[in-house]
Amino acid sequence: MSSEQRLSLIVETQREIAAANDGLEAVMTLIADRSQAITGADGAMVNLVEGDMLHTRAVTGIAGVVKDAQRPIASSVARHAIDSGQPLLVEDAPNDPRINQDLRSMIGDQSLICVPLFQGTEVIGTLNVMSRSRQDRLDEDDRQTLEMLSMVLSAAVSRAAEFEARRGQARAFGRFRTLFDGASIGILRIDGECRVLEANPALEEMLGATAAELEQLSFTDCIAPAHRRQAQSRFDDLMCGRRESFQLETRCQRRDGNLVWTLLRAVRESASDQEPASAMMMVENISERKRAEHELVRQAELNEYQALHDPLTGLPNRVLFKERIEHAIAQAERNLTRLAVVLMDLDRFKEVNDSLGHAAGDQLLAKVGVRLRGAVRASDTIARLGGDEFALLLCDLAEPEDVAPLIERVRAALERPIHIQSLPLAVEGSIGVAVFPEHGDAAELLIQRADVAMYEAKRDNTSHSYYDATSHETDLGRLTLVSELRRGLDRHELVLHYQPKLALEDGVVRSVEALVRWAHPTRGLLCPDEFVPVAQETSLIGPLTLQVLDEALRQARSWRDGGVELGVSVNLSMRNLLDREFPRQLAGLLARWETRPEMLGLEVTESSMLANPARAKSVLCELSKLGVRLSIDDFGTGYSSLSYLRELPLDEIKIDRSFVINMGTEVNDAAIVSATIDLGRNLGLDVIAEGVESRAIWDQLRLLGCKVAQGYYISRPLGSRELLEWVTRRGTGTFVSVAASAARNGRRRAEGTKAKKMELAGLEPATSSLPARRSPS
């Protein structure tokens, strides 16, 4: 039953009660019967309060079994309705603790509504409406309907005599007026011509007009002109009897001209001998709901836009770019033309982020987007695919070479410096081109191949490159290796071999260098040259280095627990020195394996430090504060400044094996080795010679004052178990701590930096050799 029908029944019930002259019992029975009918329930009862008891006086339907029943108010659901003074809805009667289950089992109801009935401010009884249905339970609409009906009932049950009956009707009418006047929604009555007969204060406030002013109007005059015809048609149908009620969302026009969204609910009142046909109407202001709906629509449109566009530049994103390529391919196939997908990656963009911050990087990307818009045709599409990567779609090309003028326009647009934070920044990009149909016939394929061409241009240091299937095969192999390495890291397929470092003066094992290998499941054991360069070009070098450090520290802890204390050194890459998080991560690993920092050495190359000297120095200082030993690897192969070298917190210099291996035959190499040893001594640094492959080189280095050596003459890199056996055969390994080394270096500096240099050319090999306990290797 619709709300309009219920309202009509409520009005009819009011009339029937007002017309009833059969006494209190008949009125209560009428109320129970009409309440059941209005709500579509299965039964109803009217109870009167008698002291602290509740007496059932009128029943209908399933409530017939409790006629004249009496029960304490305290144990009845009525107590809760009486205490709150509001109608109480119970939707799950079998499981509600407020319900008297003994009484409920007699009736069999599944849901009920209990409405308190008042005489003035005093509760004189309750109306209970009950339903047995498990599916069609009584709900909030039913509760509100009965709340309206309760006013009528309250007046009726207070009529004990003719005088009391008239007095009760007056009170009921007063309550109805209170409801009418105090309702938060507009209520009015209209006649057959839609003229306003009566309007409540809420409607006056809603429309900005007094009741007297409204009563001079047809209510259709209050409807906004754009909606007036539709509303008039609904009114005509209502008053002619073609419909009993209607509901309509429409705009009403206030007296001041402003529009208000409203929900109209109108119910026709049948004509009688005394009164012509009229209608009751409720007018609800739904402007806020409409604004919310409009905002939802606007947000949905915004979400759709954002799903297809880059929020920073406003350019199409990858999704929309793909859609436009697919559309352009279909058009090119019809017109027998070509199209080109062009990808551009900004060179050195990371330096902008690192130096000026990400906000500056965002500004640069936004301005590049504006420049690119001005460089392309109106029919072309420019998109940002992510990061510093832009893409262009060029349509209606006759030949692949037709892309060249566009590339020149793009480069010309970026030639002028872009000012960020008052700094003129030069912008260059690497460009890759893939052409339909020569290089692919699908959007994703063209994007992929333009990406391959772009990286080819970046590697060759050229302005642009077209897709080449030959180079693509190489790239596929590289991509496959990257994917396999990522999987290998997840499965911990990396293994470490260790090469001993021996003190030249006594042959004691000082520490070992950890050298990574990859136990590839199908290719076997891979050397670092086969996969480390790939990791250094990607983000994999970070997790690879941390995994190597974790395993090296674990192994050092294992050796220590077994009674052999060996330091271990690990090589770092340029990316590690640019990662400000690396020192914190390393500190976590040292704590995890409870390893003294001086037991760990970190080896970095000159070239890795020179890539970004300021950042590298900052990270090296953080590492030095942890207490780990820092070493320059492959010293002599780079172009480092000696003054810069002096400023770094270093502990060791490793002479590159290319100088050591030939120092016995090449005078220049011997001179470099000698000079490096002297340099290390003067700077207070230990010097390690790598690439020692003969007894003669060992003896010559010892005579020159070199402290530590490693190489195949001593031992090849060994697995952890083989190394332990090797060390055990030689005797317990020892380790010179950073503190001892620093003290020794301090004494060296105190003796002066101009100590006599050892002779190099023509030296006879020293008679000392490796200790006899050295095992063949």
Tab-separated table of C-alpha atoms in Angstrom, residues 56-339:
chain	number	residue	atom	x	y	z
A	56	THR	CA	-6.164	-5.713	26.523
A	57	ARG	CA	-9.583	-4.239	25.678
A	58	ALA	CA	-9.919	-4.504	21.879
A	59	VAL	CA	-8.413	-7.099	19.491
A	60	THR	CA	-8.477	-8.050	15.803
A	61	GLY	CA	-6.914	-10.848	13.762
A	62	ILE	CA	-4.304	-12.991	15.470
A	63	ALA	CA	-4.558	-10.923	18.658
A	64	GLY	CA	-7.956	-12.477	19.396
A	65	VAL	CA	-6.367	-15.106	21.651
A	66	VAL	CA	-5.411	-12.459	24.247
A	67	LYS	CA	-8.752	-10.666	24.540
A	68	ASP	CA	-9.147	-9.238	28.115
A	69	ALA	CA	-5.645	-10.415	29.077
A	70	GLN	CA	-3.881	-8.516	31.855
A	71	ARG	CA	-0.110	-8.393	32.432
A	72	PRO	CA	2.355	-6.218	34.355
A	73	ILE	CA	3.601	-3.206	32.427
A	74	ALA	CA	7.099	-3.847	33.745
A	75	SER	CA	7.365	-7.174	31.870
A	76	SER	CA	5.704	-5.954	28.689
A	77	VAL	CA	7.177	-4.396	25.569
A	78	ALA	CA	4.810	-1.521	26.242
A	79	ARG	CA	7.119	-0.354	29.063
A	80	HIS	CA	9.779	0.640	26.520
A	81	ALA	CA	7.317	2.566	24.354
A	82	ILE	CA	5.857	4.280	27.422
A	83	ASP	CA	9.292	5.231	28.763
A	84	SER	CA	10.400	6.763	25.454
A	85	GLY	CA	7.015	8.291	24.640
A	86	GLN	CA	7.587	7.246	21.009
A	87	PRO	CA	6.223	4.445	18.839
A	88	LEU	CA	8.457	1.353	19.140
A	89	LEU	CA	9.247	-0.851	16.110
A	90	VAL	CA	10.369	-4.446	16.803
A	91	GLU	CA	11.421	-6.122	13.559
A	92	ASP	CA	12.591	-9.458	15.034
A	93	ALA	CA	10.186	-10.344	17.829
A	94	PRO	CA	11.386	-13.929	18.483
A	95	ASN	CA	14.900	-12.707	19.287
A	96	ASP	CA	14.198	-9.340	20.917
A	97	PRO	CA	14.786	-9.383	24.729
A	98	ARG	CA	12.151	-6.687	25.261
A	99	ILE	CA	9.353	-9.023	24.149
A	100	ASN	CA	7.251	-11.125	26.530
A	101	GLN	CA	7.923	-14.423	24.772
A	102	ASP	CA	5.114	-16.265	26.577
A	103	LEU	CA	2.580	-13.831	25.148
A	104	ARG	CA	4.306	-13.841	21.762
A	105	SER	CA	4.165	-17.647	21.545
A	106	MET	CA	0.385	-17.458	21.951
A	107	ILE	CA	0.037	-14.890	19.139
A	108	GLY	CA	2.842	-16.085	16.862
A	109	ASP	CA	3.927	-12.622	15.676
A	110	GLN	CA	7.324	-12.047	14.003
A	111	SER	CA	7.293	-8.231	14.126
A	112	LEU	CA	5.221	-5.597	15.898
A	113	ILE	CA	4.763	-1.896	16.539
A	114	CYS	CA	3.794	-0.593	19.964
A	115	VAL	CA	2.429	2.966	20.029
A	116	PRO	CA	1.869	4.821	23.342
A	117	LEU	CA	-1.486	6.602	23.610
A	118	PHE	CA	-1.726	9.858	25.528
A	119	GLN	CA	-4.278	11.923	27.343
A	120	GLY	CA	-2.477	15.180	27.673
A	121	THR	CA	0.969	14.202	28.883
A	122	GLU	CA	-0.213	11.020	30.573
A	123	VAL	CA	-0.017	7.637	28.872
A	124	ILE	CA	-3.425	5.979	29.058
A	125	GLY	CA	-2.824	2.965	26.833
A	126	THR	CA	-1.014	1.414	23.896
A	127	LEU	CA	-1.787	0.251	20.382
A	128	ASN	CA	-0.025	-2.937	19.255
A	129	VAL	CA	0.007	-4.008	15.584
A	130	MET	CA	1.490	-7.441	14.770
A	131	SER	CA	2.593	-9.419	11.720
A	132	ARG	CA	3.283	-13.151	11.426
A	133	SER	CA	5.148	-12.862	8.105
A	134	ARG	CA	8.887	-13.595	8.143
A	135	GLN	CA	9.399	-11.864	4.795
A	136	ASP	CA	6.992	-8.929	4.841
A	137	ARG	CA	7.800	-7.493	8.272
A	138	LEU	CA	6.499	-4.234	9.669
A	139	ASP	CA	8.897	-1.362	9.010
A	140	GLU	CA	9.645	2.298	9.720
A	141	ASP	CA	6.949	3.532	7.302
A	142	ASP	CA	4.386	1.539	9.253
A	143	ARG	CA	5.691	3.002	12.505
A	144	GLN	CA	5.348	6.567	11.227
A	145	THR	CA	1.846	5.839	9.913
A	146	LEU	CA	0.745	4.547	13.296
A	147	GLU	CA	2.354	7.529	14.987
A	148	MET	CA	0.010	9.748	13.001
A	149	LEU	CA	-2.929	7.459	13.771
A	150	SER	CA	-2.099	7.476	17.471
A	151	MET	CA	-3.278	11.049	17.807
A	152	VAL	CA	-6.718	10.064	16.622
A	153	LEU	CA	-6.764	7.021	18.877
A	154	SER	CA	-5.602	8.986	21.880
A	155	ALA	CA	-8.605	11.238	21.527
A	156	ALA	CA	-11.004	8.371	20.965
A	157	VAL	CA	-10.084	6.191	23.915
A	158	SER	CA	-10.387	9.142	26.282
A	159	ARG	CA	-14.075	9.436	25.462
A	160	ALA	CA	-15.893	7.852	28.369
A	161	ALA	CA	-19.084	9.849	27.881
A	162	GLU	CA	-20.644	12.186	25.343
A	163	PHE	CA	-18.928	15.183	26.898
A	164	GLU	CA	-15.654	13.358	27.138
A	165	ALA	CA	-16.102	12.218	23.536
A	166	ARG	CA	-16.467	15.758	22.235
A	167	ARG	CA	-13.620	16.892	24.472
A	168	GLY	CA	-11.461	14.038	23.171
A	169	GLN	CA	-12.202	15.032	19.587
A	170	ALA	CA	-11.181	18.575	20.362
A	171	ARG	CA	-7.943	17.356	21.826
A	172	ALA	CA	-7.352	15.089	18.850
A	173	PHE	CA	-7.968	17.978	16.516
A	174	GLY	CA	-5.597	20.092	18.570
A	175	ARG	CA	-2.923	17.452	18.230
A	176	PHE	CA	-3.580	17.214	14.542
A	177	ARG	CA	-3.148	20.964	14.280
A	178	THR	CA	0.055	20.682	16.238
A	179	LEU	CA	1.249	18.062	13.798
A	180	PHE	CA	0.069	20.138	10.855
A	181	ASP	CA	1.587	23.359	12.130
A	182	GLY	CA	4.756	21.834	13.570
A	183	ALA	CA	5.584	19.436	10.732
A	184	SER	CA	9.035	19.895	9.226
A	185	ILE	CA	7.695	19.356	5.723
A	186	GLY	CA	5.135	21.489	3.909
A	187	ILE	CA	1.498	20.368	4.068
A	188	LEU	CA	-1.404	21.934	2.192
A	189	ARG	CA	-4.907	21.272	0.945
A	190	ILE	CA	-5.963	22.196	-2.564
A	191	ASP	CA	-9.329	22.201	-4.255
A	192	GLY	CA	-10.307	20.885	-7.646
A	193	GLU	CA	-8.861	23.956	-9.363
A	194	CYS	CA	-5.533	23.544	-7.551
A	195	ARG	CA	-6.226	26.621	-5.433
A	196	VAL	CA	-4.588	26.531	-2.016
A	197	LEU	CA	-7.162	26.057	0.741
A	198	GLU	CA	-4.751	25.755	3.660
A	199	ALA	CA	-0.967	25.765	4.090
A	200	ASN	CA	1.164	25.045	7.143
A	201	PRO	CA	4.073	27.206	8.400
A	202	ALA	CA	6.718	24.866	6.946
A	203	LEU	CA	5.340	25.477	3.450
A	204	GLU	CA	5.205	29.219	4.080
A	205	GLU	CA	8.880	29.205	5.023
A	206	MET	CA	9.808	26.959	2.101
A	207	LEU	CA	8.155	29.213	-0.484
A	208	GLY	CA	8.778	32.539	1.251
A	209	ALA	CA	5.099	33.453	1.267
A	210	THR	CA	2.384	33.680	3.897
A	211	ALA	CA	-0.600	31.331	3.979
A	212	ALA	CA	-2.847	34.222	2.991
A	213	GLU	CA	-0.675	34.942	-0.026
A	214	LEU	CA	-0.635	31.281	-1.011
A	215	GLU	CA	-4.417	31.015	-0.702
A	216	GLN	CA	-4.727	33.606	-3.466
A	217	LEU	CA	-2.844	31.332	-5.870
A	218	SER	CA	-3.194	28.138	-7.784
A	219	PHE	CA	-0.452	25.891	-6.510
A	220	THR	CA	0.714	25.304	-10.085
A	221	ASP	CA	1.736	28.984	-10.065
A	222	CYS	CA	4.344	27.987	-7.463
A	223	ILE	CA	5.876	25.424	-9.808
A	224	ALA	CA	8.888	26.528	-11.866
A	225	PRO	CA	7.825	27.294	-15.469
A	226	ALA	CA	9.981	24.496	-16.889
A	227	HIS	CA	8.103	21.904	-14.777
A	228	ARG	CA	4.666	23.494	-14.670
A	229	ARG	CA	3.077	21.595	-17.571
A	230	GLN	CA	4.049	18.203	-16.151
A	231	ALA	CA	2.765	19.134	-12.685
A	232	GLN	CA	-0.532	20.474	-14.078
A	233	SER	CA	-1.080	17.224	-15.950
A	234	ARG	CA	-0.599	15.226	-12.735
A	235	PHE	CA	-3.023	17.494	-10.833
A	236	ASP	CA	-5.652	17.142	-13.571
A	237	ASP	CA	-5.393	13.355	-13.505
A	238	LEU	CA	-5.667	13.386	-9.700
A	239	MET	CA	-8.706	15.607	-9.484
A	240	CYS	CA	-10.492	13.852	-12.362
A	241	GLY	CA	-10.090	10.514	-10.608
A	242	ARG	CA	-7.709	9.017	-13.171
A	243	ARG	CA	-5.285	8.474	-10.307
A	244	GLU	CA	-5.697	8.400	-6.543
A	245	SER	CA	-2.294	9.875	-5.788
A	246	PHE	CA	0.956	10.890	-7.375
A	247	GLN	CA	4.538	11.653	-6.482
A	248	LEU	CA	6.663	14.098	-8.431
A	249	GLU	CA	10.088	15.671	-8.107
A	250	THR	CA	9.882	19.242	-9.338
A	251	ARG	CA	11.242	22.706	-8.762
A	252	CYS	CA	9.087	25.212	-6.900
A	253	GLN	CA	9.601	28.946	-7.262
A	254	ARG	CA	9.899	30.992	-4.101
A	255	ARG	CA	8.385	34.416	-3.752
A	256	ASP	CA	11.870	35.941	-4.193
A	257	GLY	CA	12.363	34.074	-7.470
A	258	ASN	CA	14.786	31.433	-6.213
A	259	LEU	CA	14.087	27.810	-7.101
A	260	VAL	CA	13.751	24.968	-4.590
A	261	TRP	CA	13.855	21.288	-5.482
A	262	THR	CA	10.810	19.579	-3.892
A	263	LEU	CA	9.196	16.162	-3.710
A	264	LEU	CA	5.415	16.435	-4.029
A	265	ARG	CA	3.175	13.687	-2.627
A	266	ALA	CA	-0.515	14.292	-3.320
A	267	VAL	CA	-3.554	12.197	-2.266
A	268	ARG	CA	-7.061	12.841	-3.543
A	269	GLU	CA	-9.863	13.235	-0.995
A	270	SER	CA	-13.209	12.036	-2.267
A	271	ALA	CA	-16.038	14.540	-2.567
A	272	SER	CA	-18.981	14.416	-0.157
A	273	ASP	CA	-22.337	16.127	0.116
A	274	GLN	CA	-20.799	18.746	2.344
A	275	GLU	CA	-17.421	19.209	0.640
A	276	PRO	CA	-16.239	19.125	-2.979
A	277	ALA	CA	-13.267	17.030	-4.050
A	278	SER	CA	-9.938	18.166	-2.674
A	279	ALA	CA	-6.440	16.855	-2.193
A	280	MET	CA	-3.874	16.713	0.593
A	281	MET	CA	-0.320	17.369	-0.436
A	282	MET	CA	3.008	17.046	1.362
A	283	VAL	CA	5.883	19.118	-0.022
A	284	GLU	CA	9.389	18.043	1.014
A	285	ASN	CA	12.413	20.249	0.350
A	286	ILE	CA	14.957	17.939	-1.359
A	287	SER	CA	17.395	20.628	-2.486
A	288	GLU	CA	20.218	19.164	-0.372
A	289	ARG	CA	19.626	15.694	-1.788
A	290	LYS	CA	19.598	17.081	-5.304
A	291	ARG	CA	22.828	18.937	-4.636
A	292	ALA	CA	24.345	15.709	-3.343
A	293	GLU	CA	23.128	13.842	-6.439
A	294	HIS	CA	24.566	16.553	-8.670
A	295	GLU	CA	27.864	16.341	-6.799
A	296	LEU	CA	27.879	12.563	-7.278
A	297	VAL	CA	27.321	12.985	-11.008
A	298	ARG	CA	30.008	15.649	-11.175
A	299	GLN	CA	32.391	13.449	-9.192
A	300	ALA	CA	31.643	10.493	-11.467
A	301	GLU	CA	32.456	12.627	-14.497
A	302	LEU	CA	35.617	13.845	-12.774
A	303	ASN	CA	36.593	10.278	-11.903
A	304	GLU	CA	36.084	9.265	-15.520
A	305	TYR	CA	38.256	12.164	-16.659
A	306	GLN	CA	40.943	11.368	-14.106
A	307	ALA	CA	40.888	7.718	-15.116
A	308	LEU	CA	41.860	8.772	-18.646
A	309	HIS	CA	44.117	11.781	-17.993
A	310	ASP	CA	47.338	12.517	-16.177
A	311	PRO	CA	46.534	14.719	-13.139
A	312	LEU	CA	49.829	16.629	-13.330
A	313	THR	CA	49.828	17.707	-16.980
A	314	GLY	CA	46.186	17.194	-17.955
A	315	LEU	CA	47.374	15.101	-20.915
A	316	PRO	CA	45.817	11.753	-21.858
A	317	ASN	CA	47.261	8.869	-19.868
A	318	ARG	CA	48.280	5.410	-21.047
A	319	VAL	CA	44.714	4.068	-21.078
A	320	LEU	CA	43.335	6.866	-23.251
A	321	PHE	CA	46.473	6.855	-25.415
A	322	LYS	CA	45.940	3.167	-26.199
A	323	GLU	CA	42.288	3.798	-27.068
A	324	ARG	CA	43.256	6.559	-29.493
A	325	ILE	CA	45.911	4.368	-31.114
A	326	GLU	CA	43.353	1.613	-31.653
A	327	HIS	CA	40.927	4.105	-33.198
A	328	ALA	CA	43.712	5.564	-35.382
A	329	ILE	CA	44.724	2.065	-36.567
A	330	ALA	CA	41.167	1.364	-37.713
A	331	GLN	CA	41.088	4.693	-39.564
A	332	ALA	CA	44.519	4.109	-41.134
A	333	GLU	CA	43.422	0.704	-42.394
A	334	ARG	CA	40.385	2.289	-44.063
A	335	ASN	CA	42.387	5.145	-45.595
A	336	LEU	CA	45.514	3.082	-46.412
A	337	THR	CA	47.715	5.511	-44.471
A	338	ARG	CA	50.363	5.151	-41.784
A	339	LEU	CA	50.604	6.323	-38.226
